[in-house]
Coordinates of C-alpha atoms in Angstrom, one line a residue:
Chain A
M1 CA 193.3 -9.2 193.4
S2 CA 189.7 -10.3 194.1
H3 CA 188.1 -6.6 193.4
D4 CA 189.8 -7.0 189.8
T5 CA 187.8 -10.0 189.2
L6 CA 184.4 -8.8 190.7
K7 CA 184.3 -5.5 188.4
R8 CA 183.4 -6.4 185.2
P9 CA 186.0 -4.7 182.9
A10 CA 184.2 -2.2 180.3
A11 CA 186.7 -3.2 177.6
R12 CA 184.8 -6.7 177.6
T13 CA 181.5 -5.7 176.4
G14 CA 181.6 -7.6 173.2
P15 CA 182.0 -11.0 174.5
P16 CA 179.5 -11.0 177.6
A17 CA 176.9 -10.0 174.8
R18 CA 177.2 -13.1 172.8
R19 CA 177.8 -15.4 175.6
R20 CA 174.6 -14.3 177.0
I21 CA 172.7 -15.7 173.8
T22 CA 174.3 -19.0 174.0
L23 CA 173.7 -19.3 178.0
R24 CA 170.1 -18.5 177.5
P25 CA 168.1 -21.6 177.3
G26 CA 170.0 -23.0 180.3
A27 CA 169.3 -19.7 182.3
W28 CA 166.0 -20.0 181.4
L29 CA 165.1 -23.1 182.6
T30 CA 167.0 -22.5 185.9
W31 CA 164.9 -19.3 186.8
A32 CA 161.7 -21.3 185.7
V33 CA 162.4 -24.2 187.9
L34 CA 163.2 -21.6 190.7
A35 CA 160.1 -19.8 189.9
F36 CA 158.1 -23.2 190.1
F37 CA 159.4 -23.8 193.5
F38 CA 158.7 -20.4 194.9
V39 CA 155.2 -20.3 193.6
N40 CA 154.7 -23.9 195.5
L41 CA 156.5 -22.4 198.3
V42 CA 154.1 -19.5 198.5
G43 CA 151.0 -21.2 197.8
V44 CA 151.9 -23.7 200.6
I45 CA 152.6 -20.8 203.3
A46 CA 149.9 -18.9 201.8
T47 CA 147.1 -21.7 202.4
V48 CA 148.0 -22.0 205.9
L49 CA 147.9 -18.5 206.6
L50 CA 144.6 -17.9 204.8
N51 CA 143.2 -21.1 206.3
S52 CA 144.2 -19.6 210.2
F53 CA 142.0 -16.6 209.2
G54 CA 139.3 -18.4 207.7
R55 CA 136.3 -18.9 208.8
R56 CA 135.2 -21.8 206.8
W57 CA 137.0 -23.4 203.8
F58 CA 136.0 -25.9 201.7
D59 CA 135.6 -26.2 198.1
S60 CA 136.2 -22.6 197.0
W61 CA 139.6 -20.4 196.0
L62 CA 139.2 -18.7 199.1
P63 CA 137.4 -18.9 202.8
D64 CA 134.1 -17.8 203.2
G65 CA 134.7 -14.9 206.0
W66 CA 137.4 -14.2 208.1
T67 CA 138.1 -14.0 211.6
S68 CA 141.0 -14.1 214.2
S69 CA 139.1 -16.0 216.7
W70 CA 141.5 -19.5 215.9
Y71 CA 144.4 -17.8 217.5
K72 CA 142.4 -17.0 220.7
A73 CA 141.0 -20.7 220.5
A74 CA 144.5 -21.7 220.0
W75 CA 146.2 -20.0 222.8
K76 CA 143.4 -21.1 225.4
E77 CA 143.1 -24.8 223.7
F78 CA 146.9 -25.9 223.2
N79 CA 147.7 -23.6 226.6
L80 CA 150.5 -21.9 224.8
G81 CA 151.6 -19.5 227.7
P82 CA 153.1 -22.5 229.9
V83 CA 154.3 -24.2 226.4
L84 CA 155.9 -21.0 225.3
W85 CA 157.6 -20.8 228.4
T86 CA 159.0 -24.2 228.5
T87 CA 160.3 -23.7 225.1
V88 CA 162.1 -20.4 226.2
E89 CA 163.6 -22.1 229.6
V90 CA 164.7 -25.0 227.6
T91 CA 166.2 -22.8 224.6
F92 CA 167.9 -20.6 227.0
L93 CA 169.7 -23.4 229.3
V94 CA 170.6 -25.6 226.1
V95 CA 172.3 -22.4 224.5
A96 CA 174.1 -21.4 227.9
L97 CA 175.3 -25.2 228.6
S98 CA 176.5 -25.9 225.3
L99 CA 178.7 -22.8 225.0
A100 CA 179.8 -23.3 228.5
L101 CA 180.9 -27.0 227.7
A102 CA 182.0 -26.4 224.0
V103 CA 183.8 -23.3 223.9
P104 CA 186.6 -24.3 226.0
A105 CA 187.0 -27.6 224.2
S106 CA 187.2 -26.0 220.9
Y107 CA 189.7 -23.5 222.0
A108 CA 192.1 -26.7 223.4
L109 CA 191.2 -28.1 219.8
A110 CA 192.1 -25.0 217.8
R111 CA 195.2 -24.2 219.9
R112 CA 196.8 -28.1 220.3
N113 CA 198.3 -30.6 218.1
F114 CA 198.1 -33.6 220.6
P115 CA 198.0 -37.6 219.9
G116 CA 194.5 -38.8 219.7
K117 CA 193.1 -35.4 218.4
K118 CA 191.7 -37.5 215.4
I119 CA 189.8 -39.8 217.7
L120 CA 188.5 -37.0 219.6
T121 CA 187.4 -35.1 216.6
M122 CA 185.4 -38.4 215.4
L123 CA 183.9 -38.5 218.9
F124 CA 182.4 -34.8 218.2
V125 CA 181.4 -35.3 214.6
L126 CA 179.4 -38.9 215.3
P127 CA 176.5 -37.0 217.1
I128 CA 176.2 -34.9 214.1
L129 CA 176.3 -37.4 211.6
V130 CA 173.8 -39.9 213.0
P131 CA 170.1 -39.2 212.9
P132 CA 168.5 -37.7 216.1
I133 CA 165.9 -40.5 216.1
A134 CA 168.6 -43.4 215.9
Y135 CA 170.5 -42.1 218.9
G136 CA 167.5 -40.7 220.7
I137 CA 165.7 -44.0 220.9
P138 CA 168.5 -45.4 223.2
L139 CA 168.9 -42.4 224.9
A140 CA 165.5 -41.9 225.9
T141 CA 165.4 -45.5 227.4
V142 CA 168.8 -44.4 229.5
L143 CA 166.9 -41.2 230.5
Y144 CA 163.6 -43.2 231.3
K145 CA 166.1 -45.6 233.6
F146 CA 167.3 -42.6 235.5
H147 CA 163.7 -41.2 235.9
L148 CA 164.8 -38.5 233.7
A149 CA 162.7 -38.7 230.8
G150 CA 159.5 -36.4 230.9
T151 CA 161.2 -33.6 232.9
V152 CA 162.8 -30.4 231.6
T153 CA 166.0 -31.5 232.6
G154 CA 165.9 -34.8 230.4
V155 CA 165.0 -32.6 227.4
V156 CA 167.7 -30.3 227.9
L157 CA 170.2 -33.1 228.3
A158 CA 168.9 -34.8 225.2
N159 CA 169.4 -31.4 223.2
L160 CA 172.8 -30.8 224.3
V161 CA 173.8 -34.1 222.3
P162 CA 173.8 -32.1 218.9
S163 CA 174.4 -28.6 220.3
V164 CA 177.9 -29.0 221.9
P165 CA 179.5 -30.8 218.9
F166 CA 177.8 -27.7 216.6
V167 CA 179.2 -25.2 218.8
I168 CA 182.6 -27.2 218.5
F169 CA 182.8 -27.1 214.8
T170 CA 181.4 -23.3 214.6
M171 CA 184.3 -22.2 217.0
T172 CA 187.2 -24.0 216.4
P173 CA 187.9 -22.3 212.8
F174 CA 186.7 -19.1 214.4
I175 CA 189.3 -19.4 217.6
E176 CA 192.2 -20.8 214.9
Q177 CA 191.9 -17.3 213.1
I178 CA 192.9 -15.6 216.5
D179 CA 196.7 -14.8 216.1
P180 CA 197.9 -16.9 219.2
K181 CA 201.1 -14.2 219.4
I182 CA 198.2 -11.7 220.8
E183 CA 198.1 -14.2 223.9
A184 CA 201.7 -14.6 223.9
A185 CA 202.0 -10.8 224.2
A186 CA 199.8 -10.5 226.9
R187 CA 201.4 -13.3 228.9
M188 CA 204.8 -11.5 228.2
C189 CA 203.4 -8.5 229.8
G190 CA 202.6 -10.5 233.1
A191 CA 199.2 -11.5 232.3
G192 CA 198.2 -14.7 234.2
T193 CA 195.6 -17.3 232.6
W194 CA 192.6 -15.5 234.3
T195 CA 193.6 -12.4 232.8
V196 CA 194.1 -13.4 229.5
L197 CA 190.7 -15.2 229.4
S198 CA 188.9 -12.4 230.7
R199 CA 190.7 -9.5 229.2
I200 CA 192.1 -10.6 226.1
L201 CA 190.2 -13.7 224.7
S202 CA 186.7 -13.3 225.9
P203 CA 186.2 -9.6 223.9
L204 CA 187.9 -11.5 220.8
L205 CA 185.5 -14.7 221.2
L206 CA 182.5 -12.9 221.7
P207 CA 181.0 -12.5 218.5
G208 CA 182.0 -15.9 217.7
M209 CA 180.4 -17.0 220.8
L210 CA 176.9 -15.0 219.8
A211 CA 176.9 -16.2 216.4
A212 CA 177.1 -20.0 217.7
G213 CA 175.1 -19.1 220.6
I214 CA 172.2 -17.9 218.1
L215 CA 172.4 -20.8 215.8
V216 CA 171.9 -23.3 218.5
M217 CA 169.0 -21.1 219.6
V218 CA 167.6 -21.6 216.5
R219 CA 168.2 -25.5 216.1
T220 CA 166.8 -26.1 219.7
F221 CA 163.9 -24.0 219.1
G222 CA 163.0 -26.2 216.1
M223 CA 164.2 -29.5 217.4
F224 CA 161.5 -32.2 217.3
E225 CA 162.7 -35.4 217.5
L226 CA 164.8 -35.5 220.5
T227 CA 162.3 -33.2 222.5
F228 CA 159.3 -35.7 221.1
L229 CA 161.5 -38.7 222.4
T230 CA 162.2 -37.4 225.7
S231 CA 159.7 -34.7 226.7
G232 CA 156.4 -35.3 229.2
P233 CA 153.3 -33.4 229.4
S234 CA 154.9 -30.9 231.4
S235 CA 158.2 -30.6 229.4
Q236 CA 156.9 -30.2 226.0
T237 CA 158.2 -27.7 223.4
L238 CA 156.2 -25.7 220.8
T239 CA 157.2 -28.1 218.0
V240 CA 156.2 -31.3 219.9
D241 CA 152.8 -30.1 221.1
L242 CA 152.2 -28.9 217.7
F243 CA 152.8 -32.5 216.5
S244 CA 150.5 -34.0 219.1
A245 CA 147.6 -31.3 218.3
V246 CA 148.1 -32.9 214.3
N247 CA 148.0 -36.3 215.4
S248 CA 144.9 -36.1 217.8
A249 CA 143.3 -34.2 214.8
G250 CA 139.6 -34.6 214.9
I251 CA 139.3 -33.2 218.0
R252 CA 141.3 -30.1 217.1
A253 CA 140.0 -27.8 214.3
T254 CA 142.6 -27.2 211.6
Q255 CA 142.2 -23.7 211.8
S256 CA 143.6 -23.4 215.2
I257 CA 146.2 -26.1 214.3
D258 CA 147.4 -23.7 211.6
A259 CA 147.2 -20.8 213.6
M260 CA 149.5 -22.5 216.1
A261 CA 151.7 -23.4 213.2
V262 CA 151.8 -19.6 212.0
I263 CA 152.9 -18.9 215.9
Y264 CA 155.7 -21.0 215.3
T265 CA 156.9 -20.2 212.3
A266 CA 156.6 -16.2 212.8
S267 CA 158.7 -16.9 216.1
M268 CA 161.1 -18.7 214.2
T269 CA 161.2 -16.2 211.4
V270 CA 162.0 -13.5 214.0
L271 CA 165.0 -15.5 215.3
L272 CA 166.5 -16.5 212.1
L273 CA 166.4 -13.0 211.2
V274 CA 168.3 -11.8 214.2
A275 CA 170.8 -14.6 213.7
L276 CA 171.2 -13.3 210.3
R277 CA 172.3 -10.0 211.2
F278 CA 175.2 -11.8 213.0
V279 CA 176.0 -15.0 210.6
N280 CA 176.3 -15.0 206.9
P281 CA 174.4 -18.3 206.0
T282 CA 176.7 -18.7 202.8
Q283 CA 179.8 -18.8 204.7
L284 CA 178.9 -21.3 207.2
V285 CA 180.6 -23.7 205.6
A286 CA 184.7 -23.3 205.7
R287 CA 186.2 -25.0 203.3
S288 CA 188.9 -27.5 204.4
S289 CA 192.3 -26.5 204.3
D290 CA 193.7 -29.8 203.7
Chain B
M1 CA 203.8 -24.5 215.9
T2 CA 205.0 -24.2 219.6
S3 CA 202.9 -24.2 222.4
P4 CA 203.4 -20.5 224.6
V5 CA 204.5 -22.9 227.6
S6 CA 206.7 -24.8 226.1
T7 CA 208.9 -21.6 224.6
T8 CA 208.8 -19.9 228.0
A9 CA 210.3 -23.1 229.8
T10 CA 214.2 -23.0 230.2
P11 CA 215.8 -26.3 230.7
L12 CA 217.5 -25.9 234.1
T13 CA 220.3 -28.4 235.1
G14 CA 218.7 -28.9 238.6
G15 CA 214.8 -29.0 237.4
T16 CA 212.9 -32.0 239.1
A17 CA 211.8 -35.1 237.2
K18 CA 208.4 -33.9 237.4
T19 CA 208.3 -30.7 235.6
A20 CA 210.9 -32.3 233.0
L21 CA 208.2 -34.8 232.0
R22 CA 205.7 -32.0 231.9
H23 CA 207.8 -30.1 229.8
R24 CA 208.4 -33.2 227.5
L25 CA 204.9 -33.9 227.4
A26 CA 204.2 -30.3 226.6
E27 CA 206.3 -30.5 223.4
R28 CA 204.1 -33.1 222.5
G29 CA 200.8 -31.0 222.6
L30 CA 199.8 -32.4 226.0
D31 CA 199.6 -29.7 228.6
R32 CA 196.9 -28.4 231.0
T33 CA 195.0 -26.6 228.3
L34 CA 193.9 -30.1 227.1
L35 CA 191.9 -30.4 230.2
L36 CA 190.0 -27.7 228.7
V37 CA 188.4 -30.4 226.1
L38 CA 187.3 -32.3 229.3
P39 CA 183.7 -31.1 229.8
G40 CA 182.4 -31.2 226.2
A41 CA 184.1 -34.6 225.6
L42 CA 182.6 -35.9 229.1
A43 CA 179.2 -34.4 228.0
V44 CA 179.4 -36.5 224.5
I45 CA 180.6 -39.5 226.2
L46 CA 177.8 -39.6 228.9
L47 CA 174.9 -38.2 226.3
F48 CA 175.8 -40.0 223.3
C49 CA 178.3 -42.9 223.6
Y50 CA 177.1 -44.3 226.7
P51 CA 173.2 -44.6 225.7
F52 CA 174.4 -46.0 222.4
L53 CA 176.2 -48.6 224.1
Y54 CA 173.4 -49.4 226.4
G55 CA 171.1 -49.6 223.7
L56 CA 173.4 -51.9 221.5
Q57 CA 173.9 -54.3 224.6
L58 CA 170.0 -53.9 225.1
S59 CA 169.1 -54.8 221.5
F60 CA 170.9 -58.0 222.1
Q61 CA 168.9 -58.9 225.1
P62 CA 165.2 -59.3 223.9
A63 CA 162.2 -60.3 226.0
K64 CA 162.2 -63.5 224.1
G65 CA 164.4 -65.6 221.9
G66 CA 168.3 -65.6 221.6
F67 CA 170.6 -62.6 221.6
L68 CA 170.3 -61.7 218.0
S69 CA 166.5 -62.6 217.8
S70 CA 165.6 -58.5 217.7
Y71 CA 167.8 -58.1 214.2
V72 CA 166.3 -61.8 213.2
Q73 CA 162.9 -60.3 213.7
F74 CA 163.3 -57.0 212.1
F75 CA 164.3 -58.7 208.8
A76 CA 161.8 -61.8 209.1
E77 CA 158.8 -59.6 209.2
P78 CA 158.0 -58.1 205.8
F79 CA 156.2 -55.1 207.5
S80 CA 159.3 -53.7 208.9
R81 CA 161.6 -55.1 206.4
K82 CA 160.0 -53.1 203.9
S83 CA 160.7 -49.8 206.0
V84 CA 164.3 -50.1 204.8
W85 CA 163.3 -49.9 201.0
A86 CA 160.8 -47.1 202.1
T87 CA 163.2 -45.2 203.5
F88 CA 165.8 -45.3 200.8
S89 CA 163.3 -44.5 198.0
L90 CA 162.6 -41.6 199.8
A91 CA 166.0 -40.3 201.0
I92 CA 168.0 -41.0 198.0
P93 CA 165.4 -39.4 195.3
A94 CA 165.0 -36.1 197.6
A95 CA 168.9 -36.0 198.2
V96 CA 169.8 -36.4 194.2
I97 CA 166.8 -33.7 193.3
N98 CA 168.0 -31.3 196.1
V99 CA 171.4 -31.6 195.5
G100 CA 170.9 -31.4 191.6
A101 CA 168.9 -28.5 191.5
S102 CA 170.9 -26.5 193.8
V103 CA 174.1 -26.4 191.1
P104 CA 172.4 -24.8 188.4
I105 CA 170.7 -22.3 190.8
A106 CA 174.0 -21.6 192.9
Y107 CA 175.8 -21.1 189.5
R108 CA 173.6 -18.3 188.2
M109 CA 173.4 -17.0 191.8
R110 CA 177.5 -16.2 191.7
R111 CA 177.6 -13.0 189.8
E112 CA 176.0 -9.9 191.4
F113 CA 172.9 -9.0 190.4
R114 CA 170.2 -6.8 191.7
G115 CA 168.1 -8.3 194.1
K116 CA 170.6 -11.2 194.8
R117 CA 170.1 -10.7 198.8
L118 CA 166.3 -10.7 198.5
L119 CA 166.6 -13.9 196.6
L120 CA 168.8 -15.7 199.4
A121 CA 166.6 -14.2 202.0
L122 CA 163.7 -16.3 200.3
L123 CA 165.8 -19.2 199.9
V124 CA 166.4 -19.4 203.6
V125 CA 162.8 -19.0 204.6
P126 CA 161.7 -22.4 204.4
I127 CA 164.0 -23.4 207.3
T128 CA 162.0 -21.6 209.5
L129 CA 158.7 -22.8 208.5
G130 CA 158.8 -26.0 210.8
T131 CA 157.6 -29.6 209.9
V132 CA 154.2 -28.8 211.0
L133 CA 153.3 -25.8 208.9
T134 CA 155.2 -27.3 206.3
A135 CA 153.0 -30.5 206.4
E136 CA 149.9 -28.7 207.1
G137 CA 150.6 -26.2 204.1
I138 CA 151.5 -29.4 201.9
L139 CA 148.1 -30.9 203.1
E140 CA 146.2 -27.8 202.0
F141 CA 147.6 -26.8 198.9
Y142 CA 148.2 -30.3 197.1
G143 CA 145.1 -31.7 198.6
P144 CA 142.4 -32.7 196.5
A145 CA 140.5 -29.1 197.1
G146 CA 143.6 -27.2 197.1
W147 CA 145.0 -24.5 194.9
F148 CA 147.3 -26.9 193.1
N149 CA 144.5 -29.2 191.8
R150 CA 142.5 -26.3 191.1
T151 CA 145.1 -24.7 188.9
L152 CA 145.5 -28.1 187.3
H153 CA 141.9 -28.5 186.8
L154 CA 141.4 -24.9 185.4
L155 CA 144.5 -25.5 182.9
G156 CA 142.5 -28.9 181.6
P157 CA 145.3 -31.2 181.8
A158 CA 143.7 -33.1 184.9
S159 CA 140.1 -33.9 185.1
S160 CA 140.0 -35.5 188.6
P161 CA 142.1 -34.5 191.1
V162 CA 145.7 -35.8 191.3
K163 CA 146.3 -37.6 194.5
L164 CA 149.5 -35.9 195.9
T165 CA 149.2 -36.0 199.7
M166 CA 149.0 -39.0 202.4
N167 CA 151.3 -41.0 200.2
Y168 CA 155.0 -41.2 198.8
T169 CA 154.9 -37.9 196.8
G170 CA 153.3 -35.8 199.8
V171 CA 156.8 -36.9 201.8
L172 CA 158.9 -36.6 199.0
L173 CA 157.4 -32.9 198.6
S174 CA 158.4 -31.7 202.4
L175 CA 161.5 -33.3 202.1
I176 CA 162.3 -30.9 199.1
I177 CA 160.7 -27.9 200.7
S178 CA 162.8 -28.4 204.1
G179 CA 165.8 -29.9 202.4
F180 CA 166.3 -27.5 199.1
P181 CA 167.0 -24.5 201.1
F182 CA 169.7 -26.2 203.1
A183 CA 171.5 -28.0 200.3
Y184 CA 171.6 -24.8 198.5
L185 CA 173.3 -23.0 200.9
L186 CA 176.1 -25.5 201.3
T187 CA 176.6 -25.8 197.6
H188 CA 176.5 -22.0 197.3
S189 CA 179.2 -21.7 199.9
Y190 CA 181.3 -24.3 198.2
L191 CA 180.8 -23.3 194.6
S192 CA 181.9 -19.4 196.2
G193 CA 185.0 -21.1 197.4
I194 CA 186.0 -21.6 193.7
H195 CA 188.0 -18.6 192.3
P196 CA 186.4 -17.6 189.0
S197 CA 189.9 -16.7 187.6
L198 CA 190.2 -20.6 186.8
E199 CA 187.2 -20.4 184.8
K200 CA 188.3 -17.6 183.2
A201 CA 191.9 -19.2 182.4
A202 CA 190.1 -22.1 180.9
S203 CA 187.8 -19.7 178.6
T204 CA 191.1 -18.0 177.3
L205 CA 192.1 -20.9 176.1
G206 CA 188.7 -21.3 174.2
A207 CA 186.8 -23.5 176.3
G208 CA 182.9 -22.6 176.0
W209 CA 180.5 -22.7 179.0
W210 CA 179.7 -26.5 179.1
Q211 CA 183.6 -27.7 178.9
R212 CA 184.4 -24.6 181.5
F213 CA 181.7 -26.4 183.6
R214 CA 182.4 -29.8 182.9
Y215 CA 186.1 -29.9 183.3
V216 CA 186.9 -27.2 185.7
T217 CA 184.2 -26.2 187.8
F218 CA 182.2 -29.2 188.3
P219 CA 185.6 -31.7 189.3
L220 CA 186.2 -28.8 191.6
L221 CA 182.8 -28.8 193.3
L222 CA 182.1 -32.2 193.3
P223 CA 184.1 -33.2 196.8
G224 CA 181.6 -30.3 198.1
L225 CA 178.7 -31.6 196.4
M226 CA 179.4 -35.2 198.1
T227 CA 179.3 -33.7 201.4
T228 CA 176.4 -32.0 200.8
F229 CA 174.6 -35.2 199.5
C230 CA 175.7 -36.8 202.7
L231 CA 174.2 -34.3 205.2
T232 CA 170.8 -34.0 202.9
F233 CA 170.9 -37.9 202.7
V234 CA 171.1 -38.0 206.5
M235 CA 168.2 -35.4 206.7
A236 CA 165.7 -37.0 204.3
F237 CA 167.0 -40.4 206.0
A238 CA 165.8 -39.6 209.5
V239 CA 162.6 -38.3 208.1
F240 CA 159.9 -39.0 210.8
P241 CA 157.2 -36.0 211.7
S242 CA 156.6 -35.5 207.8
A243 CA 156.2 -38.8 207.2
M244 CA 153.5 -39.3 210.0
M245 CA 151.7 -36.4 208.8
V246 CA 152.0 -36.2 205.1
G247 CA 152.7 -39.6 204.2
D248 CA 151.0 -42.9 204.5
P249 CA 152.5 -44.2 207.8
N250 CA 151.2 -47.9 207.7
G251 CA 152.0 -48.1 203.9
S252 CA 154.1 -46.8 201.4
T253 CA 155.8 -44.4 203.7
H254 CA 156.3 -46.8 206.8
V255 CA 160.2 -45.6 207.2
V256 CA 162.8 -47.1 209.7
S257 CA 162.5 -44.3 212.0
I258 CA 158.6 -44.6 212.5
E259 CA 159.2 -48.4 212.8
A260 CA 162.0 -48.0 215.5
Y261 CA 159.5 -45.3 217.3
Q262 CA 156.8 -47.5 217.4
A263 CA 158.3 -50.5 218.8
A264 CA 160.4 -48.3 221.7
L265 CA 157.7 -46.0 222.7
E266 CA 154.3 -47.3 221.6
R267 CA 154.8 -51.1 222.0
F268 CA 157.5 -50.2 224.5
D269 CA 159.8 -53.1 223.3
Y270 CA 163.1 -51.4 224.0
S271 CA 165.0 -53.8 222.7
Q272 CA 163.5 -53.8 219.5
G273 CA 163.6 -50.2 219.3
C274 CA 167.1 -50.4 220.0
A275 CA 167.9 -52.6 217.6
D276 CA 166.0 -50.8 214.7
A277 CA 168.0 -47.5 216.0
M278 CA 171.0 -49.8 215.5
I279 CA 169.8 -51.0 212.2
M280 CA 169.0 -47.6 211.0
T281 CA 172.5 -46.0 212.0
G282 CA 174.2 -49.0 210.4
L283 CA 172.5 -48.3 207.3
M284 CA 173.3 -44.7 207.5
L285 CA 176.9 -44.8 208.1
A286 CA 177.2 -47.7 205.2
V287 CA 176.1 -45.1 202.9
I288 CA 178.2 -42.1 204.2
G289 CA 181.2 -44.5 204.3
S290 CA 180.8 -45.3 200.7
V291 CA 180.3 -41.5 199.8
T292 CA 183.3 -40.6 201.6
A293 CA 185.4 -43.6 200.1
L294 CA 184.3 -42.3 196.4
R295 CA 185.2 -38.8 197.3
S296 CA 188.7 -39.5 198.8
R297 CA 189.4 -40.6 195.1
L298 CA 188.8 -37.2 193.6
Y299 CA 191.0 -34.3 193.3
R300 CA 191.7 -32.3 196.8
G301 CA 193.8 -29.6 195.9
S302 CA 193.4 -25.7 195.9
T303 CA 190.3 -24.6 194.6
G304 CA 192.2 -20.8 194.2
G305 CA 189.3 -19.6 196.5
K306 CA 189.1 -18.4 199.8
G307 CA 190.0 -20.3 202.8

């Protein structure tokens, strides 16, 4: 049925032609706004990119000359090797831990109706609704109390707060669409809980876990506030390091900050392109069925 | 839906009281599967609820003064009180612009056309930029010697450079660049959940495009738009890094999050910092609560779409 509506019937060539004329001003305005947005976006990205390769750029359309030395400078000055390693370490730990904690929970939430389910759902919604800065400050205070602030452990713990609910809300609709009869059939054939988990459920859950994991990875890689509030000099990730570099401007050349920002964006783009191969961004929000 | 455990259970006449209780609980959905919720719930309780309550009680224990003095301090001092106004005057326009602009674009993107996937991919790009690149780009592109002012100068309307950075406009620009793609993706998925046949039916009855939008699509889309508004609002409400980098953190863009951060981690007044965080949460929940209350009065039926 949906195929019929997608195909444009050939018999209706008359009316669409007239309709297009009436739509024109609105359509033109929309595309113009979008084009203006893109022009500005391209400008914003291009200036940073050009500046990071430019020798000197003051009052002209383009920099005076070209050089790639800012990248070398940024790599050395900002100690990028260890910082990148910390970023990878934190991201990996957050993805692994949040999957381990959240997938079982989302299985139970998808399969069972129990008293108190609404309260539990509310508990998982709150960390997504409350802005990171607002719970980050009390969390940082608690982490300071337990001497965890400034360590990689502290940063990982802080990043788990939005990630666990995020995985739960991505995975629950995914699990709901797996027919419970498959599990029942396996059990009827004599499979124990462990066999059901390892041979029946995990292959079916793998695509969803992959999608959720990649999304958490992208989020954690770009998460600024929580890491900023809870990290110390040895546990900074790339975003936080970049921000401190900007705020201590005057010591750093803007070109080398720009070079680092380009490195950050390039790695983020690669991550997101990988993610887009597995997840359709426009279908992230399933419409609630109630 | 019956759980697999309760269906396999046959009530034996000689069953012990313990198993009987277990079966009765299982019928209400309480069985061992529920234990799976525990790790996740514990993590959220330990890392979110406990710090939050700890911060709440800390906010009532200021270094000096009565138990409410951190809150009194926030509203008594004009500098911190104005941060509430600064936050709202940034977050509401940003959310309205992002949601408002995403509707007509998502409306156009419903039909199939050449280059649609490319356009979608381009719209996702700003998500990867990160706040620092956006901030640096805004500073350089909209700055006094940047391309934007140069173009304006070339075209003639502005003789002296327009000041767009290190003030309110700069932060608003960064909120639009980072928030619009997000708002767009949400609106797009809500809009694609409305089946085109509904509009076709209206069209058959003689409705023009404006009537179709006004009386069919828009009412169905409105609940989704309100959710999108809430989420974009939360993102803009918590604006922190860009308010520092492209704004005027000690003036017009001194938002609540900066106030809270400065109290907690620059002045090490944890009580004040936690109080600011609580005020921030309270304000945000109030906005979300009122939008949700409005939303519950709207039509919540089938949209004829998928899912």
